[in-house]
Amino acid sequence: PPLLAAMGDALGLEASAALARGLLTIRWQPPLEQGLDALADALLRAVTETRAQRVFIDGYEGFVQAAVEPQRTSRFLTALTNALRERGVTTMLSAELRGWVGPALEAPMHGVAGIAETVIFVRHVELQGLLRRVLSVLKQRGRNADGAVREVTISDRAIEVPSPLH
């Protein structure tokens, strides 16, 4: 956790201060040491203990690795996110793309539409001879998603998502 907090500090998120004030909790679970049910139980207990309102799970691949039956992962995550939603928790889950540069993209998660309220897609593209990070909203439940592509810049002071690219 101190290393993760330092990484947050480097992005200007003041994670160490939030940890010290009890506003942020960082938990790390090695995915290969526990099964899916144990990971879910630990997460739900931590949410209850800390009264968390927001949870960021980094990432989907850890659940696939922890699954005895990987095809169960999608149904498992649906149940887990529903349990968190019932507790009033907003959940963010990261998932890495298999091919993160290039024209062909493969969704990292099967069944994501049933799990997510919003799907934000971040990838790298070449623009004007530089590899840049861009973001677009693929899905927003109950709304039309803004499909605009926006460049994301991360500095030591902020994460910025400006106007759409043209």
Coordinates of N, CA and C in Angstrom, one line a residue:
P1 N 0.8 -1.2 0.0 CA 0.0 0.0 0.0 C 0.8 1.3 0.0
P2 N 1.9 1.4 0.7 CA 2.7 2.7 0.7 C 3.2 3.0 -0.8
L3 N 3.6 1.9 -1.5 CA 4.1 2.1 -2.9 C 2.9 2.6 -3.7
L4 N 1.8 2.0 -3.6 CA 0.6 2.4 -4.4 C 0.2 3.8 -4.0
A5 N 0.2 4.2 -2.7 CA -0.1 5.5 -2.3 C 0.9 6.5 -2.9
A6 N 2.2 6.1 -3.0 CA 3.2 7.0 -3.6 C 2.9 7.2 -5.0
M7 N 2.5 6.2 -5.7 CA 2.1 6.3 -7.1 C 1.0 7.3 -7.3
G8 N 0.0 7.2 -6.4 CA -1.1 8.1 -6.5 C -0.7 9.6 -6.2
D9 N 0.3 9.7 -5.2 CA 0.8 11.0 -4.9 C 1.5 11.6 -6.2
A10 N 2.2 10.8 -6.9 CA 3.0 11.2 -8.1 C 2.0 11.8 -9.1
L11 N 0.8 11.3 -9.1 CA -0.2 11.8 -10.1 C -1.0 13.0 -9.5
G12 N -0.6 13.4 -8.4 CA -1.3 14.6 -7.8 C -2.6 14.2 -7.1
L13 N -2.8 13.0 -6.7 CA -4.0 12.5 -6.1 C -4.0 12.6 -4.6
E14 N -2.9 12.9 -4.0 CA -2.8 13.0 -2.5 C -3.2 11.8 -1.8
A15 N -2.8 10.6 -2.3 CA -3.3 9.3 -1.8 C -2.7 9.1 -0.4
S16 N -1.5 9.5 -0.1 CA -0.9 9.3 1.2 C -1.7 10.0 2.3
A17 N -2.0 11.3 2.0 CA -2.8 12.1 2.9 C -4.2 11.5 3.1
A18 N -4.8 11.0 2.0 CA -6.1 10.3 2.2 C -6.0 9.0 3.0
L19 N -4.9 8.3 2.8 CA -4.7 7.1 3.7 C -4.6 7.5 5.1
A20 N -3.7 8.5 5.4 CA -3.5 8.9 6.8 C -4.8 9.4 7.4
R21 N -5.7 10.0 6.7 CA -6.9 10.5 7.2 C -8.0 9.5 7.3
G22 N -7.8 8.3 6.8 CA -8.8 7.2 6.7 C -9.8 7.4 5.6
L23 N -9.5 8.2 4.6 CA -10.4 8.4 3.5 C -10.2 7.4 2.4
L24 N -9.1 6.7 2.4 CA -8.7 5.8 1.4 C -8.1 4.5 2.1
T25 N -8.5 3.4 1.5 CA -8.0 2.1 2.0 C -7.5 1.4 0.7
I26 N -6.3 0.8 0.8 CA -5.8 0.1 -0.3 C -5.6 -1.4 0.2
R27 N -6.2 -2.3 -0.5 CA -6.0 -3.7 -0.2 C -5.4 -4.4 -1.4
W28 N -4.5 -5.3 -1.2 CA -3.9 -6.1 -2.3 C -4.1 -7.6 -2.0
Q29 N -4.6 -8.3 -2.9 CA -4.9 -9.7 -2.8 C -4.1 -10.5 -3.9
P30 N -3.2 -11.4 -3.6 CA -2.6 -12.2 -4.6 C -3.6 -13.1 -5.3
P31 N -3.9 -13.0 -6.6 CA -4.9 -13.7 -7.2 C -4.8 -15.2 -7.2
L32 N -3.5 -15.7 -7.1 CA -3.3 -17.2 -7.2 C -3.4 -17.9 -5.9
E33 N -3.5 -17.1 -4.8 CA -3.6 -17.7 -3.4 C -5.0 -18.0 -2.9
Q34 N -6.0 -17.4 -3.6 CA -7.4 -17.6 -3.2 C -8.3 -17.8 -4.4
G35 N -9.4 -18.5 -4.2 CA -10.4 -18.6 -5.2 C -11.3 -17.4 -5.3
L36 N -12.2 -17.5 -6.3 CA -13.1 -16.3 -6.5 C -13.9 -16.0 -5.3
D37 N -14.5 -17.1 -4.7 CA -15.4 -16.8 -3.5 C -14.7 -16.2 -2.4
A38 N -13.4 -16.6 -2.1 CA -12.6 -16.0 -1.0 C -12.3 -14.6 -1.3
L39 N -12.0 -14.3 -2.6 CA -11.7 -12.9 -3.0 C -12.9 -12.0 -2.8
A40 N -14.1 -12.5 -3.2 CA -15.3 -11.7 -3.0 C -15.6 -11.5 -1.6
D41 N -15.5 -12.6 -0.8 CA -15.7 -12.5 0.7 C -14.8 -11.4 1.3
A42 N -13.6 -11.4 1.0 CA -12.6 -10.4 1.5 C -13.0 -9.0 1.1
L43 N -13.4 -8.9 -0.2 CA -13.8 -7.5 -0.7 C -15.0 -7.0 0.0
L44 N -16.0 -7.9 0.1 CA -17.3 -7.5 0.8 C -17.1 -7.2 2.3
R45 N -16.2 -7.9 2.9 CA -15.9 -7.6 4.3 C -15.2 -6.3 4.5
A46 N -14.3 -6.0 3.6 CA -13.5 -4.7 3.6 C -14.5 -3.6 3.3
V47 N -15.4 -3.7 2.4 CA -16.4 -2.7 2.1 C -17.2 -2.4 3.4
T48 N -17.7 -3.5 4.1 CA -18.4 -3.3 5.3 C -17.6 -2.6 6.4
E49 N -16.4 -3.1 6.6 CA -15.5 -2.6 7.6 C -15.2 -1.1 7.4
T50 N -14.9 -0.7 6.2 CA -14.5 0.7 5.9 C -15.7 1.6 5.5
R51 N -16.9 1.0 5.3 CA -18.0 1.7 4.9 C -17.7 2.4 3.5
A52 N -17.0 1.7 2.7 CA -16.6 2.3 1.4 C -17.8 2.6 0.5
Q53 N -17.7 3.7 -0.2 CA -18.8 4.1 -1.1 C -18.3 3.9 -2.6
R54 N -17.0 3.8 -2.8 CA -16.4 3.6 -4.1 C -15.3 2.6 -4.0
V55 N -15.3 1.7 -5.0 CA -14.3 0.6 -5.0 C -13.7 0.6 -6.4
F56 N -12.4 0.5 -6.5 CA -11.7 0.4 -7.7 C -11.0 -1.0 -7.7
I57 N -11.3 -1.9 -8.6 CA -10.7 -3.2 -8.7 C -9.7 -3.2 -9.9
D58 N -8.5 -3.4 -9.6 CA -7.4 -3.4 -10.6 C -6.8 -4.8 -10.7
G59 N -7.4 -5.7 -11.4 CA -8.1 -5.7 -12.6 C -8.8 -7.0 -12.8
Y60 N -9.5 -7.1 -13.8 CA -10.2 -8.3 -14.2 C -9.4 -9.5 -14.3
E61 N -8.2 -9.4 -14.9 CA -7.3 -10.6 -15.1 C -7.0 -11.4 -13.8
G62 N -6.9 -10.7 -12.7 CA -6.7 -11.4 -11.4 C -7.8 -12.3 -11.1
F63 N -9.1 -11.9 -11.4 CA -10.2 -12.8 -11.2 C -10.2 -14.0 -12.1
V64 N -9.8 -13.8 -13.4 CA -9.6 -14.9 -14.3 C -8.6 -15.9 -13.8
Q65 N -7.5 -15.4 -13.3 CA -6.4 -16.3 -12.8 C -6.8 -17.0 -11.5
A66 N -7.7 -16.4 -10.7 CA -8.1 -17.0 -9.5 C -9.2 -18.1 -9.7
A67 N -9.8 -18.1 -10.9 CA -11.0 -18.9 -11.2 C -10.5 -20.4 -11.5
V68 N -11.1 -21.3 -10.8 CA -10.8 -22.7 -11.2 C -11.5 -23.0 -12.5
E69 N -12.6 -22.4 -12.8 CA -13.3 -22.5 -14.0 C -13.4 -21.1 -14.6
P70 N -12.5 -20.7 -15.5 CA -12.4 -19.3 -16.0 C -13.8 -18.8 -16.7
Q71 N -14.5 -19.8 -17.2 CA -15.8 -19.4 -17.9 C -16.8 -18.9 -16.9
R72 N -16.5 -19.1 -15.6 CA -17.4 -18.7 -14.5 C -17.2 -17.2 -14.2
T73 N -16.1 -16.6 -14.6 CA -15.7 -15.3 -14.2 C -16.7 -14.2 -14.5
S74 N -17.3 -14.3 -15.7 CA -18.3 -13.2 -16.1 C -19.5 -13.3 -15.1
R75 N -20.1 -14.5 -14.9 CA -21.2 -14.6 -14.0 C -20.8 -14.2 -12.5
F76 N -19.6 -14.6 -12.1 CA -19.1 -14.2 -10.8 C -19.1 -12.7 -10.7
L77 N -18.5 -12.0 -11.6 CA -18.4 -10.5 -11.6 C -19.8 -9.9 -11.6
T78 N -20.7 -10.4 -12.3 CA -22.1 -9.9 -12.3 C -22.6 -10.0 -10.9
A79 N -22.5 -11.1 -10.2 CA -23.0 -11.3 -8.9 C -22.3 -10.4 -7.9
L80 N -20.9 -10.2 -8.1 CA -20.2 -9.4 -7.2 C -20.5 -7.9 -7.3
T81 N -20.6 -7.4 -8.6 CA -21.0 -6.0 -8.8 C -22.4 -5.8 -8.3
N82 N -23.3 -6.7 -8.5 CA -24.7 -6.6 -7.9 C -24.7 -6.5 -6.4
A83 N -23.9 -7.3 -5.8 CA -23.8 -7.3 -4.3 C -23.2 -5.9 -3.8
L84 N -22.3 -5.4 -4.5 CA -21.7 -4.1 -4.2 C -22.7 -3.0 -4.5
R85 N -23.5 -3.1 -5.6 CA -24.5 -2.1 -5.9 C -25.6 -2.1 -4.8
E86 N -26.0 -3.3 -4.3 CA -27.0 -3.4 -3.3 C -26.5 -2.6 -2.0
R87 N -25.2 -2.6 -1.8 CA -24.6 -1.9 -0.6 C -24.4 -0.4 -0.9
G88 N -24.8 0.1 -2.1 CA -24.7 1.5 -2.4 C -23.3 1.8 -2.9
V89 N -22.5 0.9 -3.3 CA -21.1 1.1 -3.7 C -21.0 1.3 -5.2
T90 N -20.3 2.3 -5.6 CA -19.9 2.5 -7.0 C -18.7 1.7 -7.3
T91 N -18.6 0.9 -8.3 CA -17.5 0.0 -8.5 C -16.9 0.3 -9.9
M92 N -15.6 0.4 -9.9 CA -14.8 0.6 -11.2 C -13.9 -0.6 -11.2
L93 N -13.8 -1.2 -12.4 CA -13.0 -2.4 -12.7 C -12.2 -2.2 -13.9
S94 N -10.9 -2.4 -13.8 CA -10.0 -2.2 -15.0 C -9.8 -3.6 -15.6
A95 N -9.6 -3.5 -16.9 CA -9.3 -4.7 -17.7 C -8.4 -4.3 -18.8
E96 N -7.3 -5.1 -19.0 CA -6.3 -4.8 -20.0 C -6.7 -5.4 -21.3
L97 N -6.5 -4.7 -22.4 CA -6.7 -5.2 -23.7 C -5.6 -6.2 -24.1
R98 N -5.9 -7.2 -24.9 CA -4.9 -8.1 -25.3 C -3.9 -7.5 -26.3
G99 N -4.4 -6.7 -27.2 CA -3.6 -6.0 -28.2 C -3.9 -4.5 -28.0
W100 N -3.1 -3.8 -27.3 CA -3.4 -2.5 -26.9 C -3.0 -1.4 -27.9
V101 N -2.3 -1.8 -28.9 CA -2.0 -0.9 -30.0 C -2.3 -1.6 -31.3
G102 N -3.0 -0.9 -32.2 CA -3.3 -1.4 -33.5 C -4.7 -1.3 -33.9
P103 N -5.1 -1.6 -35.1 CA -6.5 -1.5 -35.6 C -7.4 -2.5 -35.0
A104 N -7.0 -3.7 -34.8 CA -7.9 -4.8 -34.3 C -7.8 -4.8 -32.8
L105 N -9.0 -4.7 -32.2 CA -9.2 -4.7 -30.7 C -10.1 -5.9 -30.3
E106 N -9.7 -6.5 -29.2 CA -10.5 -7.6 -28.7 C -11.0 -7.2 -27.3
A107 N -12.2 -7.3 -27.0 CA -12.8 -7.0 -25.7 C -12.1 -7.9 -24.6
P108 N -11.7 -7.4 -23.5 CA -11.0 -8.2 -22.5 C -11.9 -9.1 -21.7
M109 N -13.2 -8.7 -21.7 CA -14.2 -9.3 -20.8 C -15.4 -9.8 -21.6
H110 N -15.8 -11.0 -21.4 CA -17.0 -11.6 -22.0 C -18.1 -11.1 -21.1
G111 N -19.2 -10.7 -21.7 CA -20.4 -10.3 -20.9 C -20.3 -9.0 -20.2
V112 N -19.4 -8.1 -20.5 CA -19.3 -6.8 -19.8 C -20.6 -6.0 -19.9
A113 N -21.4 -6.1 -20.9 CA -22.6 -5.3 -21.0 C -23.5 -5.6 -19.9
G114 N -23.6 -6.8 -19.4 CA -24.5 -7.1 -18.3 C -24.0 -6.7 -17.0
I115 N -22.7 -6.5 -16.8 CA -22.1 -6.1 -15.6 C -22.1 -4.6 -15.4
A116 N -21.7 -3.9 -16.4 CA -21.4 -2.5 -16.3 C -22.5 -1.5 -16.6
E117 N -22.6 -0.4 -15.8 CA -23.5 0.7 -16.1 C -22.8 1.6 -17.1
T118 N -21.5 1.7 -17.1 CA -20.8 2.5 -18.0 C -19.5 1.8 -18.4
V119 N -19.1 1.9 -19.7 CA -17.9 1.3 -20.1 C -17.1 2.4 -20.8
I120 N -15.9 2.6 -20.2 CA -15.0 3.6 -20.7 C -13.8 2.9 -21.3
F121 N -13.5 3.2 -22.5 CA -12.4 2.5 -23.3 C -11.2 3.4 -23.4
V122 N -10.1 3.0 -22.9 CA -8.8 3.7 -23.0 C -7.9 2.9 -23.8
R123 N -7.2 3.5 -24.8 CA -6.2 2.7 -25.6 C -5.2 3.7 -26.1
H124 N -4.2 3.2 -26.7 CA -3.1 4.0 -27.3 C -3.2 4.1 -28.8
V125 N -3.0 5.2 -29.3 CA -3.1 5.4 -30.8 C -1.9 6.3 -31.2
E126 N -1.5 6.2 -32.4 CA -0.4 7.1 -32.9 C -1.1 8.4 -33.5
L127 N -0.7 9.5 -33.0 CA -1.2 10.8 -33.5 C 0.0 11.7 -33.7
Q128 N 0.2 12.2 -34.9 CA 1.3 13.1 -35.3 C 2.6 12.5 -34.8
G129 N 2.8 11.2 -35.0 CA 4.1 10.6 -34.8 C 4.4 10.3 -33.3
L130 N 3.4 10.4 -32.4 CA 3.6 10.1 -31.0 C 2.5 9.1 -30.6
L131 N 2.9 8.2 -29.7 CA 1.9 7.3 -29.1 C 1.2 8.0 -28.0
R132 N -0.1 8.1 -28.1 CA -0.9 8.9 -27.2 C -2.1 8.0 -26.6
R133 N -2.5 8.4 -25.4 CA -3.6 7.6 -24.8 C -4.9 8.4 -25.1
V134 N -5.9 7.6 -25.6 CA -7.2 8.2 -25.8 C -8.3 7.5 -25.1
L135 N -9.4 8.2 -24.9 CA -10.5 7.6 -24.1 C -11.8 7.8 -24.9
S136 N -12.7 6.9 -24.8 CA -14.1 7.1 -25.3 C -15.0 6.3 -24.5
V137 N -16.3 6.8 -24.4 CA -17.3 6.1 -23.6 C -18.1 5.2 -24.6
L138 N -18.0 3.9 -24.3 CA -18.7 2.9 -25.2 C -20.1 2.7 -24.8
K139 N -20.4 2.8 -23.5 CA -21.8 2.5 -23.0 C -22.1 3.3 -21.8
Q140 N -23.3 3.8 -21.7 CA -23.8 4.3 -20.5 C -25.3 3.9 -20.4
R141 N -25.5 3.1 -19.4 CA -26.9 2.5 -19.2 C -27.9 3.6 -19.0
G142 N -29.0 3.6 -19.8 CA -30.0 4.6 -19.6 C -29.7 5.9 -20.3
R143 N -28.6 6.0 -21.0 CA -28.3 7.3 -21.8 C -27.6 6.9 -23.1
N144 N -27.6 7.9 -24.0 CA -26.8 7.7 -25.2 C -25.3 8.0 -24.8
A145 N -24.5 7.1 -25.1 CA -23.0 7.2 -24.8 C -22.4 8.3 -25.7
D146 N -21.6 9.1 -25.2 CA -20.8 10.1 -26.0 C -19.7 9.3 -26.6
G147 N -19.7 9.0 -27.9 CA -18.7 8.2 -28.5 C -17.5 9.0 -29.0
A148 N -17.4 10.3 -28.6 CA -16.2 11.1 -29.0 C -14.9 10.5 -28.4
V149 N -13.9 10.6 -29.2 CA -12.5 10.2 -28.8 C -11.8 11.4 -28.2
R150 N -11.3 11.3 -27.0 CA -10.6 12.4 -26.3 C -9.2 11.9 -25.9
E151 N -8.2 12.7 -26.1 CA -6.9 12.4 -25.6 C -6.8 12.6 -24.1
V152 N -6.2 11.6 -23.4 CA -6.0 11.7 -21.9 C -4.6 12.0 -21.6
T153 N -4.4 13.1 -20.8 CA -3.0 13.4 -20.4 C -2.9 13.2 -18.9
I154 N -1.8 12.6 -18.5 CA -1.5 12.4 -17.1 C -0.2 13.0 -16.8
S155 N -0.3 14.0 -15.9 CA 1.0 14.7 -15.5 C 1.1 14.5 -14.0
D156 N 2.2 15.2 -13.4 CA 2.4 15.1 -12.0 C 1.4 15.9 -11.2
R157 N 0.5 16.7 -11.9 CA -0.4 17.6 -11.3 C -1.9 17.1 -11.5
A158 N -2.2 16.4 -12.6 CA -3.6 16.1 -12.9 C -3.7 15.1 -14.0
I159 N -4.9 14.6 -14.1 CA -5.4 13.8 -15.2 C -6.4 14.6 -15.9
E160 N -6.1 14.9 -17.2 CA -7.0 15.8 -18.0 C -7.6 15.1 -19.2
V161 N -8.9 15.4 -19.4 CA -9.6 14.8 -20.5 C -10.3 16.0 -21.2
P162 N -9.5 16.6 -22.2 CA -10.1 17.8 -22.9 C -11.2 17.5 -23.9
S163 N -11.4 18.5 -24.7 CA -12.4 18.4 -25.8 C -12.1 17.2 -26.7
P164 N -13.1 16.7 -27.5 CA -12.9 15.6 -28.4 C -11.9 16.0 -29.5
L165 N -11.2 14.9 -30.0 CA -10.2 15.1 -31.0 C -11.0 15.3 -32.3
H166 N -10.3 16.0 -33.3 CA -10.9 16.2 -34.6 C -10.1 15.6 -35.6

